[in-house]
PDB file of C-alpha atoms and ligand atoms in Angstrom:
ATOM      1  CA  UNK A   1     -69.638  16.119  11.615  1.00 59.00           C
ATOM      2  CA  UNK A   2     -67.525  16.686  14.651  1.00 67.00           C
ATOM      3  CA  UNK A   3     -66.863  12.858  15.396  1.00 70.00           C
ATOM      4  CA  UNK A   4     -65.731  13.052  11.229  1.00 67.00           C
ATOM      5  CA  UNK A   5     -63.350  15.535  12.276  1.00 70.00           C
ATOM      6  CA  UNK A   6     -61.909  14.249  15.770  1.00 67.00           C
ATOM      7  CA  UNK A   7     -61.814  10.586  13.617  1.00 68.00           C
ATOM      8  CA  UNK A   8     -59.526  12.338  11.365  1.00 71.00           C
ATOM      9  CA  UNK A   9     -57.575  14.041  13.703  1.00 68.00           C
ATOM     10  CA  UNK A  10     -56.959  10.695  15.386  1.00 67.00           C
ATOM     11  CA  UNK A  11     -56.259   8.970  12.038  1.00 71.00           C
ATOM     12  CA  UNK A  12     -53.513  12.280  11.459  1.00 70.00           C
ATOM     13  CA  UNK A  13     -51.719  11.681  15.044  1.00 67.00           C
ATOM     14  CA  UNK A  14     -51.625   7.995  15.111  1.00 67.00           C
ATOM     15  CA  UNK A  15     -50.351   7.828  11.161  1.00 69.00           C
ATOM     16  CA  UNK A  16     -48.078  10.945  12.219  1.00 66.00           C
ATOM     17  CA  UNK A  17     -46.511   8.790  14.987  1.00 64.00           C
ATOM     18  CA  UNK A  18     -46.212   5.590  13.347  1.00 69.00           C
ATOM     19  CA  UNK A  19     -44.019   7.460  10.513  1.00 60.00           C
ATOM     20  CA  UNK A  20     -41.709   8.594  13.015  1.00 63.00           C
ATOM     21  CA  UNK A  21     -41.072   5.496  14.765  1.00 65.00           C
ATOM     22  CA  UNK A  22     -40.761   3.703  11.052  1.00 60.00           C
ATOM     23  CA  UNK A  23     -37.744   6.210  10.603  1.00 60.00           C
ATOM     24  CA  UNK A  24     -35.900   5.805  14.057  1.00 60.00           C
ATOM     25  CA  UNK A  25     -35.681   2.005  13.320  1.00 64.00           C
ATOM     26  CA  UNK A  26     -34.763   2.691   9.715  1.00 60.00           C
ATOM     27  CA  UNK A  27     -31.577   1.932   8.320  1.00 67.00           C
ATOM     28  CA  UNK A  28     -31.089   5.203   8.287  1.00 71.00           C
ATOM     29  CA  UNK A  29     -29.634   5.374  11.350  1.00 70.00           C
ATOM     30  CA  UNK A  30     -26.805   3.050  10.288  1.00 75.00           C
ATOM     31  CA  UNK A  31     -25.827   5.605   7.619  1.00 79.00           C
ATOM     32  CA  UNK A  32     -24.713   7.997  10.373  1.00 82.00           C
ATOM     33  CA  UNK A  33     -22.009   5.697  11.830  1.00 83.00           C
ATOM     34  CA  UNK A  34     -18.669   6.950  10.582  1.00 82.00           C
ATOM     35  CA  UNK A  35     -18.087   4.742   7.015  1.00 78.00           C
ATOM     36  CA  UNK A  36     -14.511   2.885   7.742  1.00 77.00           C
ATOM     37  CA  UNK A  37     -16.374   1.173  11.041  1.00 74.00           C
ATOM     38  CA  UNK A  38     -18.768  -0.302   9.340  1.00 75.00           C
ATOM     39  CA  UNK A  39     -16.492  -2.422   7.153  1.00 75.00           C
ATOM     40  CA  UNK A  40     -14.335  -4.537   9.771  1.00 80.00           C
ATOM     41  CA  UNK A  41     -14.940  -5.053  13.675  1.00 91.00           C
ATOM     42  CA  UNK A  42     -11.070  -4.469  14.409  1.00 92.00           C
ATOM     43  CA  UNK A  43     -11.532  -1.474  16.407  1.00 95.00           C
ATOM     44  CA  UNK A  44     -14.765  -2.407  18.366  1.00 96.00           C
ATOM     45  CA  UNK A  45     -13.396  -5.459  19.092  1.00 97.00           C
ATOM     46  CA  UNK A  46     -10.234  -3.804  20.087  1.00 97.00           C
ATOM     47  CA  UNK A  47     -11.855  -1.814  21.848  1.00 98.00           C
ATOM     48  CA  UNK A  48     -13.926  -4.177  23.852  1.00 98.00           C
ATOM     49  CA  UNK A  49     -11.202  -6.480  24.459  1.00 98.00           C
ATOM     50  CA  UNK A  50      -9.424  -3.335  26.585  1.00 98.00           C
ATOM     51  CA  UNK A  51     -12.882  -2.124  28.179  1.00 98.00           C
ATOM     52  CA  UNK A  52     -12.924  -6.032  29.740  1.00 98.00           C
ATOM     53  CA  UNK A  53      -9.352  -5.397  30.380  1.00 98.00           C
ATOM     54  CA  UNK A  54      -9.270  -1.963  32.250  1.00 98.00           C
ATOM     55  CA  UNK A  55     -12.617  -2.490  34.086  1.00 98.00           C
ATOM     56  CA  UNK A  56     -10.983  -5.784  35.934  1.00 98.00           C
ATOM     57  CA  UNK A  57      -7.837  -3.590  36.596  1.00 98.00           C
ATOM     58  CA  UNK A  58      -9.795  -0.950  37.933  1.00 98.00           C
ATOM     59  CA  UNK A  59     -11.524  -3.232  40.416  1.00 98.00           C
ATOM     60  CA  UNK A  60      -8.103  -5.346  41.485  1.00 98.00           C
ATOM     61  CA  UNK A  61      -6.269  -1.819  42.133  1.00 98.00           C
ATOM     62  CA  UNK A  62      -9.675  -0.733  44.093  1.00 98.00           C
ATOM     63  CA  UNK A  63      -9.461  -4.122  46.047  1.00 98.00           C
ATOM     64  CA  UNK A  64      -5.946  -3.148  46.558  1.00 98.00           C
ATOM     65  CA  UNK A  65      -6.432   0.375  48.053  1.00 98.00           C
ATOM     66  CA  UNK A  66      -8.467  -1.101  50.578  1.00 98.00           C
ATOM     67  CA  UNK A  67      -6.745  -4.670  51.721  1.00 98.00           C
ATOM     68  CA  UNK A  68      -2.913  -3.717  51.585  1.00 98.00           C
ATOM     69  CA  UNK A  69      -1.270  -4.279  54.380  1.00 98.00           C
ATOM     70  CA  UNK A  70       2.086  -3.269  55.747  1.00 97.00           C
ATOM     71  CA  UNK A  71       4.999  -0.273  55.762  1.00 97.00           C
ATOM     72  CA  UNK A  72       4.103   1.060  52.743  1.00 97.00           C
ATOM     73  CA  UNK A  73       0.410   1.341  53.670  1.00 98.00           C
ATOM     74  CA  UNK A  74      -0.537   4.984  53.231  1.00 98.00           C
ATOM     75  CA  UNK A  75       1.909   5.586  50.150  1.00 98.00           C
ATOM     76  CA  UNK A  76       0.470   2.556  48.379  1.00 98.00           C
ATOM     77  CA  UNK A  77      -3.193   3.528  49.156  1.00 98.00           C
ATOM     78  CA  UNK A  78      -3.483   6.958  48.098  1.00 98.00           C
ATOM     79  CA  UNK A  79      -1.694   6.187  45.222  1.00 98.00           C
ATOM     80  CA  UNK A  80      -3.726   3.594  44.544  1.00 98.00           C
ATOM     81  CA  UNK A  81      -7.001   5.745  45.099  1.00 98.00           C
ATOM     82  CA  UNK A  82      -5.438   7.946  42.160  1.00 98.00           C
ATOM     83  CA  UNK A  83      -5.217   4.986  39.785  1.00 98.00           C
ATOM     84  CA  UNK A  84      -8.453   3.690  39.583  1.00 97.00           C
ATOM     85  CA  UNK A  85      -9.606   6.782  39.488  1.00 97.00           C
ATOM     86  CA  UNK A  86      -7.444   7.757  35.979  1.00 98.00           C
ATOM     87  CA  UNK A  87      -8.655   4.014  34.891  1.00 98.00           C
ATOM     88  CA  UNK A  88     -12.386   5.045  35.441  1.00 97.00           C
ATOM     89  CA  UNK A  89     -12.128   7.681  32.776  1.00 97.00           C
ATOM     90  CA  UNK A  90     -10.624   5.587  30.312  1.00 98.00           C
ATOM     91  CA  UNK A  91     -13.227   2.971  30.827  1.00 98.00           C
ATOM     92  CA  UNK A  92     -16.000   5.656  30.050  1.00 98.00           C
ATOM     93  CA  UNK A  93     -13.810   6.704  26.770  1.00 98.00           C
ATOM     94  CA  UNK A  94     -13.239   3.340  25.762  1.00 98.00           C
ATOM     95  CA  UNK A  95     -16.680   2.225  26.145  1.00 98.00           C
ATOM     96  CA  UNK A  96     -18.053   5.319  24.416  1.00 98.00           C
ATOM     97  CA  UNK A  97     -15.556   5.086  22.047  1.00 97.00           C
ATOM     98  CA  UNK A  98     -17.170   1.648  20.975  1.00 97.00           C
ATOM     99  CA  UNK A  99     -20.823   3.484  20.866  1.00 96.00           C
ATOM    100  CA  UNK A 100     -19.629   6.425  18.788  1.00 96.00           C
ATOM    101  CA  UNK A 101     -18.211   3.514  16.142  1.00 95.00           C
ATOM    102  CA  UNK A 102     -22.062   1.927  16.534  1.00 94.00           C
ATOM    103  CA  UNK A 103     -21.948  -0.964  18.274  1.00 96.00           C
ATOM    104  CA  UNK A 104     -23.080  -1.193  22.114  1.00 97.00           C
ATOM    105  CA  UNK A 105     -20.322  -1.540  24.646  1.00 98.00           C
ATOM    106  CA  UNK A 106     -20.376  -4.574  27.207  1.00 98.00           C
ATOM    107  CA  UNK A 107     -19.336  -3.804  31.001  1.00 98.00           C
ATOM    108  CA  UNK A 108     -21.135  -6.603  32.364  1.00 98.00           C
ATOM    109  CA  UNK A 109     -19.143  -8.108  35.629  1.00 97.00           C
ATOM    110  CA  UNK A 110     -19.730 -11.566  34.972  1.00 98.00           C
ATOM    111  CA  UNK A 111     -18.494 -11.047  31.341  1.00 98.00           C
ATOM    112  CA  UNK A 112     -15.867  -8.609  32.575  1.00 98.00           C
ATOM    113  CA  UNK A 113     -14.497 -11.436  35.080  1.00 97.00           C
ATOM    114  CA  UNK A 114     -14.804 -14.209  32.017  1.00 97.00           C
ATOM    115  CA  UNK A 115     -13.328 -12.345  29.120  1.00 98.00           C
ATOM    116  CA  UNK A 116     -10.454 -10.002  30.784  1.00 98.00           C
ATOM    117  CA  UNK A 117      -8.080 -12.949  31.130  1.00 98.00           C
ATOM    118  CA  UNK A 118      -5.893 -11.659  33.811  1.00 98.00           C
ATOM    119  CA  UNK A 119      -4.635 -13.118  37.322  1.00 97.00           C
ATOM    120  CA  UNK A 120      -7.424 -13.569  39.935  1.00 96.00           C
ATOM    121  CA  UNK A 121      -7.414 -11.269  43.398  1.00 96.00           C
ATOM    122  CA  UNK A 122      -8.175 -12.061  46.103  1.00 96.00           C
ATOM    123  CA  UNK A 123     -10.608 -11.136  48.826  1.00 96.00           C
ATOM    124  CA  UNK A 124      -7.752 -11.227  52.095  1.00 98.00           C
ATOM    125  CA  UNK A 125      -5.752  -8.895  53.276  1.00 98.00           C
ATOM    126  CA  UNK A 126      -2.512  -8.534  51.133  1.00 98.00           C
ATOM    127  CA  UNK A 127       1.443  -7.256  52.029  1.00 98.00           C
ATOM    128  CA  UNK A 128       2.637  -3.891  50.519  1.00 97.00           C
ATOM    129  CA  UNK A 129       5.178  -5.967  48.520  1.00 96.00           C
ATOM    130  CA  UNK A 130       2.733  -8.510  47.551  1.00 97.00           C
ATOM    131  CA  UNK A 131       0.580  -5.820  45.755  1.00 98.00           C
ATOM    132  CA  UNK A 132       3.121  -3.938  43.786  1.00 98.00           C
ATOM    133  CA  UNK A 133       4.170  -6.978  42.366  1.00 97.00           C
ATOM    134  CA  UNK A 134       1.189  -8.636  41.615  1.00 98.00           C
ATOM    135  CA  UNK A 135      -0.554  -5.469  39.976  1.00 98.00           C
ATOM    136  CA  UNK A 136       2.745  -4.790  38.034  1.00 98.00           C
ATOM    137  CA  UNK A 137       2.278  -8.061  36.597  1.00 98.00           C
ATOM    138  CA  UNK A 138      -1.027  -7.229  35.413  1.00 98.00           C
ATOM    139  CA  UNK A 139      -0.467  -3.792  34.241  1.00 98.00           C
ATOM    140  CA  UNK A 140       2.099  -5.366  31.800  1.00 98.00           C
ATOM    141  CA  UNK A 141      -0.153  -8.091  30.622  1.00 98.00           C
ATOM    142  CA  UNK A 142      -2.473  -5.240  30.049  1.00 98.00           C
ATOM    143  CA  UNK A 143       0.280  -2.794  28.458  1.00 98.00           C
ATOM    144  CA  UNK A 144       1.466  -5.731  25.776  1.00 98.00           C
ATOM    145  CA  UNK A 145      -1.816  -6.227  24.689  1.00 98.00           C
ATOM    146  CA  UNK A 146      -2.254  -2.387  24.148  1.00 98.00           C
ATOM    147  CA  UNK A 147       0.704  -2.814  21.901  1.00 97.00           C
ATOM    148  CA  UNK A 148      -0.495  -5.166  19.591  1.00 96.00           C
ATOM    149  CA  UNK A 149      -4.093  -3.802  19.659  1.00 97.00           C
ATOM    150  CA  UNK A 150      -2.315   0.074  18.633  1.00 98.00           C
ATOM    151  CA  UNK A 151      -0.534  -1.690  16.271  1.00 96.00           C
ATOM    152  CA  UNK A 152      -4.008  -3.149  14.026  1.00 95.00           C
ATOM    153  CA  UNK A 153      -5.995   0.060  14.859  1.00 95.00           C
ATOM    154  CA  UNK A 154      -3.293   2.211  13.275  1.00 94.00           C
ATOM    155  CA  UNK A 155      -4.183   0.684  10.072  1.00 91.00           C
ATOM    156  CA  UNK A 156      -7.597   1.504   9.767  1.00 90.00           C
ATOM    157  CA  UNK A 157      -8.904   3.559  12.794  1.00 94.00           C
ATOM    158  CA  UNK A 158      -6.355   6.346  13.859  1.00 95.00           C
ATOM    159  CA  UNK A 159      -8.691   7.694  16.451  1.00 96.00           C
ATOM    160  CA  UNK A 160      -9.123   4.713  18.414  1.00 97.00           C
ATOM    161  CA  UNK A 161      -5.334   3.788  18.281  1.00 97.00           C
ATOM    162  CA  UNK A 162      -4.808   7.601  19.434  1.00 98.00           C
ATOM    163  CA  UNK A 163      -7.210   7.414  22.425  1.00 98.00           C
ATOM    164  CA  UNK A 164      -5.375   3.810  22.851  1.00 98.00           C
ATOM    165  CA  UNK A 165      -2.089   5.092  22.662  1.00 98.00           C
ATOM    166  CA  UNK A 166      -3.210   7.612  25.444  1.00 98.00           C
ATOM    167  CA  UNK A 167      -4.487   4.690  27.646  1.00 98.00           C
ATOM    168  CA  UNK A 168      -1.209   2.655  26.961  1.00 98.00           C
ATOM    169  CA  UNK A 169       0.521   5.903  28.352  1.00 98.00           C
ATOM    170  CA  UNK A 170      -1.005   6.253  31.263  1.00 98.00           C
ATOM    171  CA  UNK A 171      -0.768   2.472  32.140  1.00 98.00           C
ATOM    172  CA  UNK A 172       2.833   2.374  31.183  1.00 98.00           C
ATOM    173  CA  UNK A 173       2.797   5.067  34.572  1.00 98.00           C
ATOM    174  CA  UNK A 174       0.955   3.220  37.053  1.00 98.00           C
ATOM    175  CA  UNK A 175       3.522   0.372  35.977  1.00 98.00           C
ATOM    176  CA  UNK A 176       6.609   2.712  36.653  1.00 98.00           C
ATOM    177  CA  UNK A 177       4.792   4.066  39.778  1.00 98.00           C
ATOM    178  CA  UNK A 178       4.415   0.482  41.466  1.00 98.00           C
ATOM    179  CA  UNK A 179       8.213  -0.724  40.178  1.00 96.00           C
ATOM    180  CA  UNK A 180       9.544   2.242  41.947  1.00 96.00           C
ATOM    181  CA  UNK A 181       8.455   0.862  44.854  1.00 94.00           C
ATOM    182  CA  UNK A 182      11.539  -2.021  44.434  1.00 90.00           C
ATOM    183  CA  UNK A 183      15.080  -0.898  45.911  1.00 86.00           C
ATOM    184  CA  UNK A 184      17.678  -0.221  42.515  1.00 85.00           C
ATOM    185  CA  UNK A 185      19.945  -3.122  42.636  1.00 78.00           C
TER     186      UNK A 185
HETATM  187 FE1  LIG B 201     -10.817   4.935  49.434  1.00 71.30          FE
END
């Protein structure tokens, strides 16, 4: 009588268990992402597009904190230091910002250096003047970009063109911080 009892307990836990993970791969789960991202890609790929973007800034203005060289050493490296650290929490925002729309974000370095599609660094030592310009190019690849991307998410995804408009800001800085560097003709 016992082992009847135990059998059915068994039976209860295993059935009890297999019900739950049945529901957490339901489509059920798909429900709960907000409705208007489930009907076009625009803002995740928006999204991801920038999150290749600002992680391969992030790294070239690390890269730069460490290997500039020159006059303008210690100004250009602490304000470097500040800059990747403002791009590190957009890069968490924007990723998550891609998770909370459901789809899984992509931070990968290989696909980071393949899909980013901005200027290579490199690995030397490089002059002060050398890295204001060459980041300032980037930052306004990256800033245009923004534009066009704010432009299609303000059509059908306010919050991400918000939290993209906020990213756009703070690039827009870090490209009048490094162009202030330049003499006023
Ligand atoms: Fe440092």
């Amino acid at each position: 009588m016992k082992k009847i009892y135990l059998l059915t307990f068994v039976l209860f836990i295993v059935g009890h268990l297999q019900a739950q993970n049945a529901n957490f791969k339901s489509d059920s789960v798909n429900k709960r992402i907000p409705a208007h991202a489930t009907k076009s890609s625009m803002s995740t790929d928006a999204l991801q597009a920038t999150l290749y973007e600002i992680i391969d800034q992030k790294h070239a203005v690390h890269q730069a904190h460490w290997n500039v060289r020159g006059p303008q050493f210690i100004s250009l490296h602490e304000m470097l230091g500040d800059m990747y650290g403002e791009l590190n929490g957009f890069i968490d925002q924007v990723a998550e910002r891609k998770l909370a729309l459901g789809k899984p974000a992509d931070g990968r370095p290989a696909e980071v250096a393949s899909n980013a599609n901005l200027s290579t660094v490199t690995s030397e030592f490089v002059s002060d003047h050398h890295v204001v310009d060459h980041l300032s190019e980037r930052y306004k690849t990256i800033s245009e970009r923004l534009e066009a991307r704010i432009e299609t998410t303000g059509k059908t995804d306010t919050v991400t063109q918000d939290l993209l408009i906020a990213l756009r800001n703070t690039i827009d800085l870090h490209l009048w911080k490094l162009r202030s560097f330049n003499y006023p003709k």
